[in-house]
mmCIF file of C-alpha atoms in Angstrom:
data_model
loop_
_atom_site.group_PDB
_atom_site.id
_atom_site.type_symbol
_atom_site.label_atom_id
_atom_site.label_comp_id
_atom_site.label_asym_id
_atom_site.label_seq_id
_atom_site.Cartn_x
_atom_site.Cartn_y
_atom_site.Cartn_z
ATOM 1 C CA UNK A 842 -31.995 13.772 48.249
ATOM 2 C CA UNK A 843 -35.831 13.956 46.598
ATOM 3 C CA UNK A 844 -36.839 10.564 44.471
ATOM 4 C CA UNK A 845 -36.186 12.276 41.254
ATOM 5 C CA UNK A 846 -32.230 13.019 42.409
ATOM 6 C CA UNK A 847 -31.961 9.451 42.899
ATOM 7 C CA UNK A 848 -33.547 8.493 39.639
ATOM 8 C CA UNK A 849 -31.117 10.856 37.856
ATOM 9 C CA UNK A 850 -27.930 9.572 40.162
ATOM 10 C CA UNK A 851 -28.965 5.983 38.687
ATOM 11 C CA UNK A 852 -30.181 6.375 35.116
ATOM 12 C CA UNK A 853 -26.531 8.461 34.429
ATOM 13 C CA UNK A 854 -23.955 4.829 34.522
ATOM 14 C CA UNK A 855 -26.295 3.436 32.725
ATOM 15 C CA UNK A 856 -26.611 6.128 29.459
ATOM 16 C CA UNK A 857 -22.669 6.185 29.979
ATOM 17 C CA UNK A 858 -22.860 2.636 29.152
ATOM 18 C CA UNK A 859 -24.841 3.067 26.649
ATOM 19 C CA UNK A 860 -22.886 5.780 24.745
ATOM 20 C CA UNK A 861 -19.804 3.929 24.641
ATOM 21 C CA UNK A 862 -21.483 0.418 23.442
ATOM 22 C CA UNK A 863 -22.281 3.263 20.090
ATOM 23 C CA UNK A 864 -19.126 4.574 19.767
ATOM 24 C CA UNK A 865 -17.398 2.660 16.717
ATOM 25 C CA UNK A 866 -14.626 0.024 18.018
ATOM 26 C CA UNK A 867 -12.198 1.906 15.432
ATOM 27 C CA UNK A 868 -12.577 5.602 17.211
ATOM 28 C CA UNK A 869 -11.654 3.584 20.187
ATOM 29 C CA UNK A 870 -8.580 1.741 18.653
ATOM 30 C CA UNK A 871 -5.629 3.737 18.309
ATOM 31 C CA UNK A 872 -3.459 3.732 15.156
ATOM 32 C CA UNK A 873 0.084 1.738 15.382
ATOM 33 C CA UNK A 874 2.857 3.208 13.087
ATOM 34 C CA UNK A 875 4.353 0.443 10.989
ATOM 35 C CA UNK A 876 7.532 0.806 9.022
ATOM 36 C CA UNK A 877 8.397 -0.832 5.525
ATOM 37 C CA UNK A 878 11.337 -3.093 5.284
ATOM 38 C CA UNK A 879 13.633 -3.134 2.788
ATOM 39 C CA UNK A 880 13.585 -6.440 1.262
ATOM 40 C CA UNK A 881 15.852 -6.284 -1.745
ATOM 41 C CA UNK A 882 18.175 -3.185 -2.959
ATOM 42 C CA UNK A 883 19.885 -3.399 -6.744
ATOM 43 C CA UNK A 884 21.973 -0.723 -7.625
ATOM 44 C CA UNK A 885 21.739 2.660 -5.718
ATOM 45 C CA UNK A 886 18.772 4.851 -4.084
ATOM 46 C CA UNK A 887 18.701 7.684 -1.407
ATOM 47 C CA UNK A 888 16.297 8.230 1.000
ATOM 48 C CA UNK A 889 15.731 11.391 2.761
ATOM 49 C CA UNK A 890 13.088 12.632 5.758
ATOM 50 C CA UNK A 891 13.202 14.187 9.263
ATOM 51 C CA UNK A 892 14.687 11.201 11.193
ATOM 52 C CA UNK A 893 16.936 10.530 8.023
ATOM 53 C CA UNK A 894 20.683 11.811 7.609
ATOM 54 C CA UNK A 895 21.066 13.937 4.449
ATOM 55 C CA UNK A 896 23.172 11.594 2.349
ATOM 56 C CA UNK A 897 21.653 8.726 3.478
ATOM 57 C CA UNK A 898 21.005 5.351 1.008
ATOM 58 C CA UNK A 899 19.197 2.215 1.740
ATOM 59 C CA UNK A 900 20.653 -0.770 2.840
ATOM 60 C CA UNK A 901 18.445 -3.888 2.606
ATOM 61 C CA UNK A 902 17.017 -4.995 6.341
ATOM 62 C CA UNK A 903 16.986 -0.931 6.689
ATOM 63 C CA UNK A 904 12.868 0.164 7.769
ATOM 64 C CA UNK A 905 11.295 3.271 6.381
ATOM 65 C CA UNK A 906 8.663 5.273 8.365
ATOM 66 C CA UNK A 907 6.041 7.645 7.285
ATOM 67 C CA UNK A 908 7.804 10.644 5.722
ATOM 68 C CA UNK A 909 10.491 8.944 3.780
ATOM 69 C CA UNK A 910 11.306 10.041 0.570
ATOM 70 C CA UNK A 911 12.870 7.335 -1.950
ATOM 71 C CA UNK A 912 15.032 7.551 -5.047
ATOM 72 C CA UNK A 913 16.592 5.196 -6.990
ATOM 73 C CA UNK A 914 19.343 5.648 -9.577
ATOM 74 C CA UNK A 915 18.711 4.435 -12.782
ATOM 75 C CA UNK A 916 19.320 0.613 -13.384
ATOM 76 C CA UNK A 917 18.388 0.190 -9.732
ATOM 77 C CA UNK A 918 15.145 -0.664 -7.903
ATOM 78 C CA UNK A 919 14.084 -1.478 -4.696
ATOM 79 C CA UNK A 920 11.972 -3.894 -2.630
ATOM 80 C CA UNK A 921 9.563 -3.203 0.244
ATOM 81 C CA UNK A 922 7.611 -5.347 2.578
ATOM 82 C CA UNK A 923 4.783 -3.429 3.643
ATOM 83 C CA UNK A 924 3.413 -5.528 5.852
ATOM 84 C CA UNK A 925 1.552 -8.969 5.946
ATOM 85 C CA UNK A 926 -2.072 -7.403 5.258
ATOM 86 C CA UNK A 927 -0.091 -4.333 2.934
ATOM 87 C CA UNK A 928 1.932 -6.385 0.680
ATOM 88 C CA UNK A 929 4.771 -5.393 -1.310
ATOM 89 C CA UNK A 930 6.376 -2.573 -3.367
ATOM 90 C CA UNK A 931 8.857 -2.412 -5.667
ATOM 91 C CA UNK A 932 10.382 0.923 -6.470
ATOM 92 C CA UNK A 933 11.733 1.015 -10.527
ATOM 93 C CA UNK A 934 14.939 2.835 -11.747
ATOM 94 C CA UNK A 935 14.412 6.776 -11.878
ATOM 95 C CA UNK A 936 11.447 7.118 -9.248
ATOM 96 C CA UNK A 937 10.832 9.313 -6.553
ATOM 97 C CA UNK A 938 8.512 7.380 -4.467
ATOM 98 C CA UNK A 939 7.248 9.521 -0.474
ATOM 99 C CA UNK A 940 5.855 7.248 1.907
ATOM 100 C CA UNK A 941 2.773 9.222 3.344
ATOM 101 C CA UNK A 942 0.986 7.272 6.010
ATOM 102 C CA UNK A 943 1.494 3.654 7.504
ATOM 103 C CA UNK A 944 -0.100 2.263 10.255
ATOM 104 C CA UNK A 945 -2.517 -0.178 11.416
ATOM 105 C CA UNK A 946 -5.287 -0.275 13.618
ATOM 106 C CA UNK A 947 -6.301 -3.492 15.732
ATOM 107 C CA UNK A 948 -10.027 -3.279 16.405
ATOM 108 C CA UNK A 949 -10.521 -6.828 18.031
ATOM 109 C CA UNK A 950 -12.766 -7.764 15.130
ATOM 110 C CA UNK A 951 -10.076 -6.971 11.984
ATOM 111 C CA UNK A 952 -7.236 -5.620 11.224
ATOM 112 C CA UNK A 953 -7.837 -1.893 9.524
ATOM 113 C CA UNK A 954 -4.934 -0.690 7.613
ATOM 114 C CA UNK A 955 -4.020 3.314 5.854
ATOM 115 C CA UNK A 956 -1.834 3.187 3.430
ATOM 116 C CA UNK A 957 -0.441 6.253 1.776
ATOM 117 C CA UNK A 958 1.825 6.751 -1.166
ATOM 118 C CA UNK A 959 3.048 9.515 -3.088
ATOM 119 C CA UNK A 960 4.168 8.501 -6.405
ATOM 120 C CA UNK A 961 5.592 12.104 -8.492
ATOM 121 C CA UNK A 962 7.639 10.760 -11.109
ATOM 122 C CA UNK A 963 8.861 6.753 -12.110
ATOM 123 C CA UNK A 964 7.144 3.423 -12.118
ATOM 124 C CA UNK A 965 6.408 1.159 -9.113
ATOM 125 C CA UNK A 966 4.839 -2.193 -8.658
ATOM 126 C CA UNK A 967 2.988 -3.598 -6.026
ATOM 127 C CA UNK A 968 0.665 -6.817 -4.864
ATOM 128 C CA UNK A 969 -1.318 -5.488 -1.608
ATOM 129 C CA UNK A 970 -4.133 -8.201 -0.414
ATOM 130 C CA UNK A 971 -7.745 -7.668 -0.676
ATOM 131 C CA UNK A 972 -8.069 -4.826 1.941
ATOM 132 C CA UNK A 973 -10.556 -5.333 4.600
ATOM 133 C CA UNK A 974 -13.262 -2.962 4.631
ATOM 134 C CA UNK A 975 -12.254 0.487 6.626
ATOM 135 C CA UNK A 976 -8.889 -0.006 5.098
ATOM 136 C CA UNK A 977 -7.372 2.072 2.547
ATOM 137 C CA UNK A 978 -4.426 1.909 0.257
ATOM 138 C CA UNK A 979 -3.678 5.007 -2.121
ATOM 139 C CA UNK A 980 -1.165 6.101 -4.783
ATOM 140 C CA UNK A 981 -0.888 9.754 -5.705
ATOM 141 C CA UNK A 982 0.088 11.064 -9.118
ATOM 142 C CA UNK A 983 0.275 14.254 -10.557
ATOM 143 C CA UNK A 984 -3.580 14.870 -11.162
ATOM 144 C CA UNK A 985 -5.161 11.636 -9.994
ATOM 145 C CA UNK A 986 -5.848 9.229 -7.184
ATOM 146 C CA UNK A 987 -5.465 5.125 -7.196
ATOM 147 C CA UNK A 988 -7.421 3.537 -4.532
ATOM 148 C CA UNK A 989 -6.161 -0.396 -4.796
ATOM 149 C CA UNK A 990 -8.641 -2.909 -3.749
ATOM 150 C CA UNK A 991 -6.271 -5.946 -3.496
ATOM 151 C CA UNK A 992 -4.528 -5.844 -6.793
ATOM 152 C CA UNK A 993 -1.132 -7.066 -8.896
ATOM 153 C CA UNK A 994 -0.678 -3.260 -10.077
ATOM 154 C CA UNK A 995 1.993 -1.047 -11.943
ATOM 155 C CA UNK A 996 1.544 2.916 -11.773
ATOM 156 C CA UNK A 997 3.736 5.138 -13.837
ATOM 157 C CA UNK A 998 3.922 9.049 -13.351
ATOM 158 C CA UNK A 999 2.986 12.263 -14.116
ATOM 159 C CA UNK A 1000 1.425 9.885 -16.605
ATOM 160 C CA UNK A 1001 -0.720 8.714 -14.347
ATOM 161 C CA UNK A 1002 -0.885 5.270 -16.443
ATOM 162 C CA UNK A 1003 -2.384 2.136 -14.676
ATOM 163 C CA UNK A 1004 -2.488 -1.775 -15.497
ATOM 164 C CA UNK A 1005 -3.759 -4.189 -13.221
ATOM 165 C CA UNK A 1006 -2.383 -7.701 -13.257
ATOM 166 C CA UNK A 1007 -5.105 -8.793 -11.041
ATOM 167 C CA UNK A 1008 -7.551 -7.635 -8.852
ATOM 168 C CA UNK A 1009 -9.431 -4.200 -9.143
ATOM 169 C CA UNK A 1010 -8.578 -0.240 -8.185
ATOM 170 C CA UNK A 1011 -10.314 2.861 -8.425
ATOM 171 C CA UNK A 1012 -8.824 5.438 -10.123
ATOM 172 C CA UNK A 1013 -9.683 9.219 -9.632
ATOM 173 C CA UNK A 1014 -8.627 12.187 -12.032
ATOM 174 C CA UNK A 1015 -9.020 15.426 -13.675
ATOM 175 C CA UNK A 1016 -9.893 16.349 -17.287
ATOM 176 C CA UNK A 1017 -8.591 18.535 -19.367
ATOM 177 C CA UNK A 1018 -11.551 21.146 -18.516
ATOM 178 C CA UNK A 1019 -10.449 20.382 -14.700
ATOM 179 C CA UNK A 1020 -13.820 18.610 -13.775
ATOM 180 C CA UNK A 1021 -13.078 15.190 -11.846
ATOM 181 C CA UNK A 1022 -13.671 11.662 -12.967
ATOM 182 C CA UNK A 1023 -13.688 7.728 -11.610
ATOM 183 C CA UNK A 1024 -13.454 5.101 -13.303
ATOM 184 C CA UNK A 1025 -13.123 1.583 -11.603
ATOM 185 C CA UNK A 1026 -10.406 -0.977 -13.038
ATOM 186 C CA UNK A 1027 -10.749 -4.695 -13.110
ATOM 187 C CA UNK A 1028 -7.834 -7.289 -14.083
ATOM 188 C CA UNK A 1029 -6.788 -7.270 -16.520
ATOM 189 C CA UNK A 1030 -6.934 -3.673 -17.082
ATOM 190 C CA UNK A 1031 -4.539 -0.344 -18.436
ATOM 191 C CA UNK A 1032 -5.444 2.889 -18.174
ATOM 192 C CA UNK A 1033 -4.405 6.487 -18.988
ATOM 193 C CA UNK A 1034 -6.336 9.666 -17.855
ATOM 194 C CA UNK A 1035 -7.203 11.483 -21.627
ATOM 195 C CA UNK A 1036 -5.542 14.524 -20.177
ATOM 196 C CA UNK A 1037 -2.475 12.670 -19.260
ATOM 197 C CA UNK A 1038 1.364 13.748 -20.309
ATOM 198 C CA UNK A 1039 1.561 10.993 -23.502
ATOM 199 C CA UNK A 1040 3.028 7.843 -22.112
ATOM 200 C CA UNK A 1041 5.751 5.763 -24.344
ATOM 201 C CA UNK A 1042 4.043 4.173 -27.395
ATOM 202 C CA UNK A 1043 3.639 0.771 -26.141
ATOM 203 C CA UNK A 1044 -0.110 -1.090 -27.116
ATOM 204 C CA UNK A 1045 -1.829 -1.828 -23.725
ATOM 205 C CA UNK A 1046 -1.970 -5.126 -23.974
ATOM 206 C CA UNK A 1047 2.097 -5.509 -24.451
ATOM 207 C CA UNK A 1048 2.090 -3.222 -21.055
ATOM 208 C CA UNK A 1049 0.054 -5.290 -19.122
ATOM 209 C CA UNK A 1050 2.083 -8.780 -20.519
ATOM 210 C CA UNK A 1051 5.001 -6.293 -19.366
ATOM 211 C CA UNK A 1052 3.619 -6.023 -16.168
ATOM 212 C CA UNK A 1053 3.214 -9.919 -15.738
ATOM 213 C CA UNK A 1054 6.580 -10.228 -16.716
ATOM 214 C CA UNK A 1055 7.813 -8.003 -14.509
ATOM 215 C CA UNK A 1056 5.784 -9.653 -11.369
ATOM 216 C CA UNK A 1057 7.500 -12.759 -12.316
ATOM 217 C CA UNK A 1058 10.494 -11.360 -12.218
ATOM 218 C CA UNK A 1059 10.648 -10.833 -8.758
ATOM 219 C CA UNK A 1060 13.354 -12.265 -6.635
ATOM 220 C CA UNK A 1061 12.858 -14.196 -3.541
ATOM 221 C CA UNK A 1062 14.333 -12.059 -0.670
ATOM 222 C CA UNK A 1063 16.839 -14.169 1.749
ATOM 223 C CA UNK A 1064 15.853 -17.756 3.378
ATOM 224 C CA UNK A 1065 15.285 -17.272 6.970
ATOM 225 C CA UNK A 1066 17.060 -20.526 8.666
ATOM 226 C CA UNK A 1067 13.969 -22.958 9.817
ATOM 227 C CA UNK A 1068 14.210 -25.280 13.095
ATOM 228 C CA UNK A 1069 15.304 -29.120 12.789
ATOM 229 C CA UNK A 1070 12.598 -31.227 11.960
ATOM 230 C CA UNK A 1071 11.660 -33.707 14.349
ATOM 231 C CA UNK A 1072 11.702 -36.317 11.561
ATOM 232 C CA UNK A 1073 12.310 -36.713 7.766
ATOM 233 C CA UNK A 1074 10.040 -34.460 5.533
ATOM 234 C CA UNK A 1075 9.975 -33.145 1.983
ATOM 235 C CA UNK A 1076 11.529 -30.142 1.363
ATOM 236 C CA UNK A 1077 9.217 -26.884 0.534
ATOM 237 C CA UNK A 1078 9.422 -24.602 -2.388
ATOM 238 C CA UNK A 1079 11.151 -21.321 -1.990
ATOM 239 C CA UNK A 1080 8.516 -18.791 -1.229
ATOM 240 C CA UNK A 1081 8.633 -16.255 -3.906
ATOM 241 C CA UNK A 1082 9.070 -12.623 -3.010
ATOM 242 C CA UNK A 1083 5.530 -11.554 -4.691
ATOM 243 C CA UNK A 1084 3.543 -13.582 -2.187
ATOM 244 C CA UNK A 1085 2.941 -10.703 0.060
ATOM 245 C CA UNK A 1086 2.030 -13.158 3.165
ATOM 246 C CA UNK A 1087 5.936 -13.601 3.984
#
């Protein structure tokens, strides 16, 4: 073996090294699955998907996975947990909500999270926590795109309508002449795409006191029993079900 063989044989650990210190700790990571949790069912909804009898309707402490279509009844909603870094969801009466894509993604530095929902027809409010960045949270309507940013939000469809409690979104749509738009939202905030099916006749600032309302309406899902204390202490407030740390 000549000199230069050698100085190959050594030099190749070392680019090898090299190469993976540059390869992004998230292409190394690999993508967990999560599943939502029902948290609080009123009234009726079905669920169907791959894994998912025909038939089927959710039962609160049930889990949905990516792929699951919901519908609720009218006068009935339903409560997810998303997960601690997701938030929550509630589903409204009459809406067809598909869970897309849920997982999570541990890079040793942050947690990155892809969330993806399909919203074709109904109302649904959420409270997701300021994403970190690499993470993404979406809501599909007929003709536009909601990228949430941490946000108290309501989304209504085909309308495609928008308010923002708090926090900010990005919302992407198509015009009437079918060229694409952005706009960026930030709390408080409503917003209809021009070319939008006309939503009900209510003033935007009523809908976003609505949508206040509405967070504040939310119930707080079943105590989980605590230990004993090891000595006297006050009690703590129940946790309300919008805190989306639970």
């Amino acid at each position: 073996m000549n000199a230069r063989q050698r100085m190959l044989n050594r030099s190749l650990p070392i680019a090898a090294l090299l190469v993976a210190a540059l390869i992004p700790r998230t292409a190394m990571a690999q993508a967990k699955q999560v599943r939502a949790q029902v948290r609080g069912m009123t009234g009726e909804a079905s669920i169907s998907g791959a894994d998912i009898t025909k038939g089927s309707v959710i039962r609160v402490g049930a889990t949905l996975s990516a792929g699951t279509k919901i519908q609720t009844a009218p006068g009935s909603k339903s409560d997810l947990f998303l997960g601690r870094h997701t938030g929550v969801l509630r589903v409204t009466e009459d809406t067809t909500l598909v869970i897309g894509t849920l997982t999570q993604t541990e890079t040793g530095a942050e947690l990155i999270t892809d969330t993806q929902l399909t919203l074709p027809q109904g109302t649904i409010l959420g409270n997701v926590n300021k994403v970190s960045e690499g993470s993404r949270y979406e809501i599909r309507m007929p003709g536009s795109t909601v990228t949430i940013h941490g946000a108290e939000f309501r989304c209504t469809a085909p309308q495609g309508v928008v308010a923002l409690l708090t926090g900010e979104a990005v919302v992407s749509y198509k015009t009437s002449d079918g060229s694409n738009e952005t706009v960026t939202l930030r709390a408080p905030a409503y917003f209809e795409p021009p070319s939008a099916t006309p939503a009900p006749p209510v003033p935007p600032e009523i809908y976003v006191f609505g949508l206040m309302r509405d967070f504040h309406n939310f119930e707080a899902p079943a105590p989980v029993p605590a230990p004993e204390p090891a000595g006297p202490s006050a009690p703590l407030p129940e946790q309300s079900f919008i805190s989306s740390r639970s």
